Amino acid sequence: MYPFIACLSTGIICVIFGMKHCAQAIASRNWPRTLGTITRSHLETFRSGPNFPRYALYLRYTYCVNGRDYIGHRVRFRPFWNVRDRRYMETFTQRYPKGSSVEIFYAPSQPKVAILEPGFDWSVTLLFLMGLVFLWAAYMLHLQR
């Protein structure tokens, strides 16, 4: 019974959050824009094994909407920002160096939700697809009862 509940609840949570991220990514194409400043932009290296370095992007920017200041950190609606490809991650620190002025896209109903690159990225669907796998596993466990 426990594996069924674990798979079912994990699947539901992943599907809900995955759908939310997909919807936000699609909607972000029409979000209003404002100017902001990059306040932090660097990579950090950590190891997921003895020969497997991974790179995490640490990016922060400030922006103002309707007289209120905000701090953002998202480049895109992408769930995972640590990868093994250092060159790929360096493209973001080069594109968004500390101190640079950037265009920021923010959710009109929630200005604290902001990104630098609007639109849909295939990786946004990973969380949703992972949820479907867990729901399928829960269904298979239910059939075995």
Short mmCIF file of N, CA and C in Angstrom, two decimals:
data_model
loop_
_atom_site.label_atom_id
_atom_site.label_comp_id
_atom_site.label_asym_id
_atom_site.label_seq_id
_atom_site.Cartn_x
_atom_site.Cartn_y
_atom_site.Cartn_z
N MET A 1 0.82 -1.20 0.00
CA MET A 1 0.00 0.00 0.00
C MET A 1 0.86 1.26 0.00
N TYR A 2 1.97 1.23 0.77
CA TYR A 2 2.82 2.41 0.86
C TYR A 2 3.44 2.81 -0.49
N PRO A 3 3.99 1.87 -1.28
CA PRO A 3 4.55 2.28 -2.58
C PRO A 3 3.49 2.90 -3.50
N PHE A 4 2.26 2.38 -3.44
CA PHE A 4 1.18 2.94 -4.24
C PHE A 4 0.92 4.39 -3.86
N ILE A 5 0.79 4.66 -2.57
CA ILE A 5 0.52 6.02 -2.09
C ILE A 5 1.69 6.95 -2.42
N ALA A 6 2.91 6.46 -2.24
CA ALA A 6 4.10 7.28 -2.54
C ALA A 6 4.14 7.64 -4.02
N CYS A 7 3.91 6.67 -4.89
CA CYS A 7 3.92 6.94 -6.34
C CYS A 7 2.78 7.86 -6.74
N LEU A 8 1.60 7.62 -6.19
CA LEU A 8 0.44 8.43 -6.53
C LEU A 8 0.64 9.88 -6.10
N SER A 9 1.05 10.10 -4.85
CA SER A 9 1.21 11.47 -4.36
C SER A 9 2.35 12.19 -5.07
N THR A 10 3.46 11.49 -5.31
CA THR A 10 4.57 12.11 -6.03
C THR A 10 4.15 12.46 -7.45
N GLY A 11 3.43 11.56 -8.10
CA GLY A 11 2.95 11.81 -9.45
C GLY A 11 2.03 13.01 -9.53
N ILE A 12 1.10 13.10 -8.61
CA ILE A 12 0.16 14.23 -8.60
C ILE A 12 0.90 15.54 -8.41
N ILE A 13 1.82 15.57 -7.45
CA ILE A 13 2.57 16.80 -7.17
C ILE A 13 3.40 17.21 -8.39
N CYS A 14 4.09 16.26 -8.99
CA CYS A 14 4.92 16.57 -10.17
C CYS A 14 4.08 17.05 -11.35
N VAL A 15 2.94 16.43 -11.57
CA VAL A 15 2.07 16.85 -12.68
C VAL A 15 1.55 18.26 -12.44
N ILE A 16 1.11 18.55 -11.21
CA ILE A 16 0.58 19.89 -10.91
C ILE A 16 1.65 20.95 -11.10
N PHE A 17 2.83 20.75 -10.50
CA PHE A 17 3.89 21.75 -10.64
C PHE A 17 4.40 21.82 -12.07
N GLY A 18 4.45 20.68 -12.75
CA GLY A 18 4.88 20.68 -14.15
C GLY A 18 3.93 21.47 -15.03
N MET A 19 2.62 21.29 -14.81
CA MET A 19 1.63 22.05 -15.58
C MET A 19 1.74 23.53 -15.28
N LYS A 20 1.98 23.86 -14.02
CA LYS A 20 2.12 25.27 -13.63
C LYS A 20 3.31 25.90 -14.35
N HIS A 21 4.45 25.20 -14.35
CA HIS A 21 5.64 25.74 -15.02
C HIS A 21 5.42 25.87 -16.52
N CYS A 22 4.77 24.89 -17.14
CA CYS A 22 4.49 24.96 -18.57
C CYS A 22 3.58 26.15 -18.89
N ALA A 23 2.54 26.33 -18.10
CA ALA A 23 1.61 27.45 -18.32
C ALA A 23 2.32 28.79 -18.15
N GLN A 24 3.16 28.91 -17.12
CA GLN A 24 3.89 30.16 -16.92
C GLN A 24 4.85 30.43 -18.07
N ALA A 25 5.53 29.39 -18.52
CA ALA A 25 6.49 29.56 -19.62
C ALA A 25 5.79 30.06 -20.88
N ILE A 26 4.65 29.49 -21.19
CA ILE A 26 3.90 29.91 -22.38
C ILE A 26 3.37 31.32 -22.20
N ALA A 27 2.82 31.63 -21.03
CA ALA A 27 2.26 32.96 -20.76
C ALA A 27 3.34 34.04 -20.75
N SER A 28 4.56 33.68 -20.38
CA SER A 28 5.63 34.68 -20.24
C SER A 28 5.94 35.40 -21.54
N ARG A 29 5.57 34.83 -22.67
CA ARG A 29 5.80 35.49 -23.96
C ARG A 29 5.07 36.83 -24.04
N ASN A 30 3.98 36.96 -23.30
CA ASN A 30 3.17 38.18 -23.35
C ASN A 30 3.28 39.03 -22.10
N TRP A 31 4.24 38.73 -21.24
CA TRP A 31 4.39 39.51 -20.01
C TRP A 31 4.97 40.89 -20.30
N PRO A 32 4.63 41.86 -19.44
CA PRO A 32 5.25 43.19 -19.58
C PRO A 32 6.74 43.12 -19.24
N ARG A 33 7.44 44.18 -19.64
CA ARG A 33 8.89 44.23 -19.45
C ARG A 33 9.28 45.45 -18.63
N THR A 34 10.42 45.33 -18.00
CA THR A 34 11.03 46.46 -17.30
C THR A 34 12.53 46.27 -17.35
N LEU A 35 13.27 47.31 -17.03
CA LEU A 35 14.72 47.20 -17.01
C LEU A 35 15.19 46.83 -15.61
N GLY A 36 16.26 46.07 -15.57
CA GLY A 36 16.85 45.66 -14.30
C GLY A 36 18.35 45.60 -14.41
N THR A 37 18.99 45.24 -13.30
CA THR A 37 20.45 45.16 -13.24
C THR A 37 20.87 43.82 -12.68
N ILE A 38 21.84 43.19 -13.31
CA ILE A 38 22.40 41.93 -12.81
C ILE A 38 23.29 42.27 -11.61
N THR A 39 23.00 41.68 -10.47
CA THR A 39 23.78 41.94 -9.25
C THR A 39 24.70 40.79 -8.88
N ARG A 40 24.47 39.63 -9.46
CA ARG A 40 25.33 38.47 -9.21
C ARG A 40 25.27 37.57 -10.44
N SER A 41 26.45 37.09 -10.85
CA SER A 41 26.51 36.22 -12.01
C SER A 41 27.81 35.43 -11.97
N HIS A 42 27.71 34.19 -11.51
CA HIS A 42 28.89 33.33 -11.50
C HIS A 42 28.47 31.86 -11.46
N LEU A 43 29.44 31.01 -11.75
CA LEU A 43 29.22 29.56 -11.69
C LEU A 43 29.89 29.02 -10.44
N GLU A 44 29.28 28.01 -9.89
CA GLU A 44 29.91 27.26 -8.80
C GLU A 44 30.01 25.81 -9.25
N THR A 45 31.13 25.21 -8.89
CA THR A 45 31.38 23.82 -9.25
C THR A 45 31.17 22.94 -8.03
N PHE A 46 30.49 21.85 -8.21
CA PHE A 46 30.37 20.86 -7.15
C PHE A 46 30.43 19.48 -7.79
N ARG A 47 30.65 18.50 -6.99
CA ARG A 47 30.85 17.15 -7.52
C ARG A 47 29.68 16.24 -7.14
N SER A 48 29.21 15.49 -8.13
CA SER A 48 28.18 14.49 -7.86
C SER A 48 28.80 13.10 -7.87
N GLY A 49 30.10 13.05 -7.94
CA GLY A 49 30.87 11.81 -7.93
C GLY A 49 32.33 12.18 -8.12
N PRO A 50 33.23 11.22 -8.02
CA PRO A 50 34.65 11.55 -8.09
C PRO A 50 35.08 12.21 -9.41
N ASN A 51 34.47 11.84 -10.50
CA ASN A 51 34.85 12.39 -11.81
C ASN A 51 33.70 13.11 -12.50
N PHE A 52 32.74 13.57 -11.74
CA PHE A 52 31.56 14.17 -12.34
C PHE A 52 31.32 15.58 -11.81
N PRO A 53 32.08 16.56 -12.29
CA PRO A 53 31.80 17.92 -11.84
C PRO A 53 30.49 18.41 -12.45
N ARG A 54 29.77 19.20 -11.68
CA ARG A 54 28.54 19.82 -12.14
C ARG A 54 28.67 21.31 -11.88
N TYR A 55 27.92 22.09 -12.64
CA TYR A 55 28.04 23.54 -12.55
C TYR A 55 26.67 24.14 -12.30
N ALA A 56 26.62 25.02 -11.32
CA ALA A 56 25.36 25.69 -10.96
C ALA A 56 25.51 27.17 -11.25
N LEU A 57 24.50 27.74 -11.85
CA LEU A 57 24.49 29.16 -12.16
C LEU A 57 23.89 29.92 -10.98
N TYR A 58 24.64 30.89 -10.48
CA TYR A 58 24.14 31.78 -9.43
C TYR A 58 23.97 33.15 -10.05
N LEU A 59 22.72 33.49 -10.31
CA LEU A 59 22.39 34.73 -10.98
C LEU A 59 21.32 35.46 -10.16
N ARG A 60 21.52 36.75 -9.96
CA ARG A 60 20.53 37.58 -9.27
C ARG A 60 20.40 38.89 -10.03
N TYR A 61 19.19 39.42 -10.05
CA TYR A 61 18.97 40.72 -10.67
C TYR A 61 17.93 41.48 -9.87
N THR A 62 18.02 42.79 -9.94
CA THR A 62 17.05 43.65 -9.27
C THR A 62 16.26 44.39 -10.34
N TYR A 63 15.02 44.69 -10.02
CA TYR A 63 14.16 45.41 -10.94
C TYR A 63 13.05 46.09 -10.15
N CYS A 64 12.38 47.03 -10.77
CA CYS A 64 11.34 47.81 -10.10
C CYS A 64 10.06 47.76 -10.94
N VAL A 65 8.94 47.49 -10.27
CA VAL A 65 7.62 47.49 -10.92
C VAL A 65 6.68 48.30 -10.05
N ASN A 66 6.07 49.32 -10.62
CA ASN A 66 5.13 50.18 -9.90
C ASN A 66 5.72 50.74 -8.61
N GLY A 67 6.98 51.15 -8.67
CA GLY A 67 7.63 51.76 -7.52
C GLY A 67 8.12 50.79 -6.46
N ARG A 68 7.97 49.51 -6.68
CA ARG A 68 8.41 48.52 -5.70
C ARG A 68 9.59 47.73 -6.26
N ASP A 69 10.62 47.54 -5.42
CA ASP A 69 11.82 46.83 -5.83
C ASP A 69 11.66 45.32 -5.63
N TYR A 70 12.21 44.57 -6.57
CA TYR A 70 12.17 43.11 -6.51
C TYR A 70 13.55 42.55 -6.82
N ILE A 71 13.76 41.30 -6.38
CA ILE A 71 14.98 40.56 -6.69
C ILE A 71 14.55 39.28 -7.40
N GLY A 72 15.18 38.99 -8.52
CA GLY A 72 14.87 37.78 -9.27
C GLY A 72 16.11 36.93 -9.46
N HIS A 73 15.89 35.68 -9.87
CA HIS A 73 17.01 34.77 -10.10
C HIS A 73 16.82 33.86 -11.32
N ARG A 74 15.65 33.84 -11.89
CA ARG A 74 15.39 32.92 -13.00
C ARG A 74 15.83 33.50 -14.33
N VAL A 75 16.45 32.66 -15.13
CA VAL A 75 16.74 33.03 -16.51
C VAL A 75 15.55 32.59 -17.37
N ARG A 76 15.17 31.34 -17.22
CA ARG A 76 14.03 30.75 -17.93
C ARG A 76 13.21 29.93 -16.95
N PHE A 77 12.08 29.45 -17.42
CA PHE A 77 11.32 28.50 -16.61
C PHE A 77 11.90 27.12 -16.87
N ARG A 78 12.99 26.86 -16.23
CA ARG A 78 13.67 25.57 -16.37
C ARG A 78 13.89 25.03 -14.97
N PRO A 79 13.48 23.80 -14.71
CA PRO A 79 13.54 23.30 -13.34
C PRO A 79 14.92 23.01 -12.78
N PHE A 80 15.90 22.70 -13.61
CA PHE A 80 17.21 22.31 -13.10
C PHE A 80 18.30 23.19 -13.70
N TRP A 81 19.07 23.83 -12.84
CA TRP A 81 20.13 24.72 -13.33
C TRP A 81 21.50 24.25 -12.93
N ASN A 82 21.71 22.97 -12.80
CA ASN A 82 23.06 22.45 -12.58
C ASN A 82 23.31 21.35 -13.60
N VAL A 83 24.31 21.57 -14.39
CA VAL A 83 24.60 20.64 -15.48
C VAL A 83 26.10 20.34 -15.54
N ARG A 84 26.44 19.37 -16.33
CA ARG A 84 27.85 18.98 -16.47
C ARG A 84 28.61 19.80 -17.51
N ASP A 85 27.90 20.46 -18.38
CA ASP A 85 28.53 21.19 -19.48
C ASP A 85 28.91 22.61 -19.04
N ARG A 86 30.17 22.80 -18.70
CA ARG A 86 30.64 24.10 -18.21
C ARG A 86 30.49 25.19 -19.28
N ARG A 87 30.82 24.87 -20.53
CA ARG A 87 30.72 25.87 -21.59
C ARG A 87 29.29 26.38 -21.75
N TYR A 88 28.35 25.46 -21.67
CA TYR A 88 26.94 25.86 -21.77
C TYR A 88 26.57 26.82 -20.65
N MET A 89 26.97 26.51 -19.44
CA MET A 89 26.64 27.37 -18.31
C MET A 89 27.36 28.71 -18.39
N GLU A 90 28.57 28.71 -18.95
CA GLU A 90 29.31 29.97 -19.09
C GLU A 90 28.64 30.92 -20.07
N THR A 91 27.84 30.39 -21.00
CA THR A 91 27.14 31.29 -21.92
C THR A 91 26.20 32.22 -21.16
N PHE A 92 25.67 31.76 -20.04
CA PHE A 92 24.77 32.60 -19.26
C PHE A 92 25.53 33.66 -18.47
N THR A 93 26.69 33.31 -17.92
CA THR A 93 27.46 34.33 -17.19
C THR A 93 28.04 35.35 -18.17
N GLN A 94 28.31 34.95 -19.40
CA GLN A 94 28.79 35.90 -20.41
C GLN A 94 27.65 36.78 -20.93
N ARG A 95 26.49 36.19 -21.10
CA ARG A 95 25.33 36.94 -21.59
C ARG A 95 24.80 37.91 -20.54
N TYR A 96 24.94 37.53 -19.26
CA TYR A 96 24.42 38.34 -18.16
C TYR A 96 25.52 38.63 -17.14
N PRO A 97 26.52 39.45 -17.49
CA PRO A 97 27.59 39.74 -16.53
C PRO A 97 27.10 40.67 -15.41
N LYS A 98 27.74 40.56 -14.28
CA LYS A 98 27.40 41.41 -13.13
C LYS A 98 27.51 42.88 -13.53
N GLY A 99 26.50 43.66 -13.13
CA GLY A 99 26.47 45.08 -13.42
C GLY A 99 25.78 45.46 -14.72
N SER A 100 25.45 44.47 -15.54
CA SER A 100 24.83 44.79 -16.83
C SER A 100 23.35 45.10 -16.66
N SER A 101 22.85 45.91 -17.58
CA SER A 101 21.44 46.26 -17.62
C SER A 101 20.73 45.25 -18.50
N VAL A 102 19.59 44.74 -18.03
CA VAL A 102 18.87 43.69 -18.77
C VAL A 102 17.38 43.98 -18.81
N GLU A 103 16.73 43.40 -19.79
CA GLU A 103 15.28 43.47 -19.89
C GLU A 103 14.70 42.30 -19.10
N ILE A 104 13.76 42.60 -18.23
CA ILE A 104 13.16 41.59 -17.36
C ILE A 104 11.68 41.48 -17.67
N PHE A 105 11.20 40.26 -17.79
CA PHE A 105 9.79 39.98 -18.04
C PHE A 105 9.17 39.51 -16.74
N TYR A 106 8.05 40.11 -16.35
CA TYR A 106 7.44 39.77 -15.07
C TYR A 106 5.95 39.48 -15.23
N ALA A 107 5.45 38.64 -14.33
CA ALA A 107 4.03 38.29 -14.35
C ALA A 107 3.22 39.51 -13.90
N PRO A 108 2.28 39.97 -14.69
CA PRO A 108 1.54 41.18 -14.33
C PRO A 108 0.77 41.07 -13.01
N SER A 109 0.27 39.89 -12.70
CA SER A 109 -0.48 39.71 -11.45
C SER A 109 0.42 39.42 -10.26
N GLN A 110 1.66 39.02 -10.52
CA GLN A 110 2.64 38.72 -9.47
C GLN A 110 4.01 39.19 -9.93
N PRO A 111 4.31 40.48 -9.80
CA PRO A 111 5.58 41.00 -10.31
C PRO A 111 6.82 40.35 -9.72
N LYS A 112 6.68 39.66 -8.59
CA LYS A 112 7.85 38.99 -8.01
C LYS A 112 8.27 37.77 -8.84
N VAL A 113 7.40 37.30 -9.72
CA VAL A 113 7.72 36.19 -10.63
C VAL A 113 8.26 36.80 -11.92
N ALA A 114 9.56 36.59 -12.16
CA ALA A 114 10.20 37.23 -13.31
C ALA A 114 11.23 36.30 -13.95
N ILE A 115 11.49 36.55 -15.22
CA ILE A 115 12.51 35.80 -15.96
C ILE A 115 13.21 36.73 -16.94
N LEU A 116 14.34 36.28 -17.42
CA LEU A 116 15.10 37.05 -18.40
C LEU A 116 14.80 36.60 -19.83
N GLU A 117 14.49 35.33 -20.01
CA GLU A 117 14.24 34.78 -21.34
C GLU A 117 12.86 34.11 -21.36
N PRO A 118 11.85 34.84 -21.87
CA PRO A 118 10.49 34.29 -21.86
C PRO A 118 10.30 33.19 -22.90
N GLY A 119 9.24 32.44 -22.70
CA GLY A 119 8.89 31.41 -23.67
C GLY A 119 9.09 30.01 -23.12
N PHE A 120 8.76 29.07 -23.97
CA PHE A 120 8.74 27.66 -23.60
C PHE A 120 10.09 27.02 -23.88
N ASP A 121 10.59 26.26 -22.93
CA ASP A 121 11.83 25.50 -23.06
C ASP A 121 11.44 24.04 -22.85
N TRP A 122 11.90 23.14 -23.71
CA TRP A 122 11.50 21.73 -23.64
C TRP A 122 11.70 21.14 -22.26
N SER A 123 12.73 21.59 -21.54
CA SER A 123 13.03 20.98 -20.25
C SER A 123 11.96 21.26 -19.20
N VAL A 124 11.12 22.26 -19.46
CA VAL A 124 10.02 22.55 -18.53
C VAL A 124 9.08 21.36 -18.42
N THR A 125 8.99 20.58 -19.48
CA THR A 125 8.07 19.44 -19.49
C THR A 125 8.59 18.25 -18.69
N LEU A 126 9.87 18.27 -18.30
CA LEU A 126 10.44 17.11 -17.59
C LEU A 126 9.70 16.80 -16.30
N LEU A 127 9.39 17.82 -15.52
CA LEU A 127 8.69 17.59 -14.26
C LEU A 127 7.31 16.97 -14.52
N PHE A 128 6.60 17.49 -15.51
CA PHE A 128 5.30 16.96 -15.88
C PHE A 128 5.41 15.49 -16.32
N LEU A 129 6.38 15.21 -17.18
CA LEU A 129 6.57 13.83 -17.67
C LEU A 129 6.97 12.88 -16.54
N MET A 130 7.80 13.37 -15.63
CA MET A 130 8.19 12.55 -14.48
C MET A 130 6.94 12.22 -13.64
N GLY A 131 6.04 13.19 -13.50
CA GLY A 131 4.80 12.94 -12.78
C GLY A 131 3.96 11.87 -13.44
N LEU A 132 3.90 11.90 -14.77
CA LEU A 132 3.14 10.87 -15.50
C LEU A 132 3.74 9.48 -15.27
N VAL A 133 5.05 9.39 -15.21
CA VAL A 133 5.71 8.11 -14.95
C VAL A 133 5.31 7.59 -13.56
N PHE A 134 5.32 8.47 -12.56
CA PHE A 134 4.91 8.06 -11.21
C PHE A 134 3.44 7.65 -11.17
N LEU A 135 2.58 8.36 -11.89
CA LEU A 135 1.16 7.99 -11.93
C LEU A 135 0.97 6.63 -12.61
N TRP A 136 1.73 6.38 -13.67
CA TRP A 136 1.68 5.08 -14.33
C TRP A 136 2.13 3.98 -13.37
N ALA A 137 3.22 4.25 -12.61
CA ALA A 137 3.71 3.26 -11.64
C ALA A 137 2.65 3.01 -10.57
N ALA A 138 1.97 4.05 -10.12
CA ALA A 138 0.91 3.88 -9.12
C ALA A 138 -0.22 3.04 -9.70
N TYR A 139 -0.58 3.28 -10.95
CA TYR A 139 -1.63 2.50 -11.60
C TYR A 139 -1.23 1.03 -11.68
N MET A 140 0.01 0.75 -12.06
CA MET A 140 0.49 -0.63 -12.17
C MET A 140 0.49 -1.31 -10.79
N LEU A 141 0.88 -0.57 -9.76
CA LEU A 141 0.85 -1.13 -8.40
C LEU A 141 -0.58 -1.43 -7.96
N HIS A 142 -1.50 -0.55 -8.35
CA HIS A 142 -2.91 -0.75 -8.01
C HIS A 142 -3.45 -2.02 -8.69
N LEU A 143 -3.04 -2.27 -9.92
CA LEU A 143 -3.50 -3.47 -10.64
C LEU A 143 -2.99 -4.76 -10.00
N GLN A 144 -1.84 -4.69 -9.34
CA GLN A 144 -1.25 -5.88 -8.73
C GLN A 144 -1.90 -6.26 -7.41
N ARG A 145 -2.76 -5.43 -6.89
CA ARG A 145 -3.39 -5.72 -5.59
C ARG A 145 -4.29 -6.90 -5.65
#
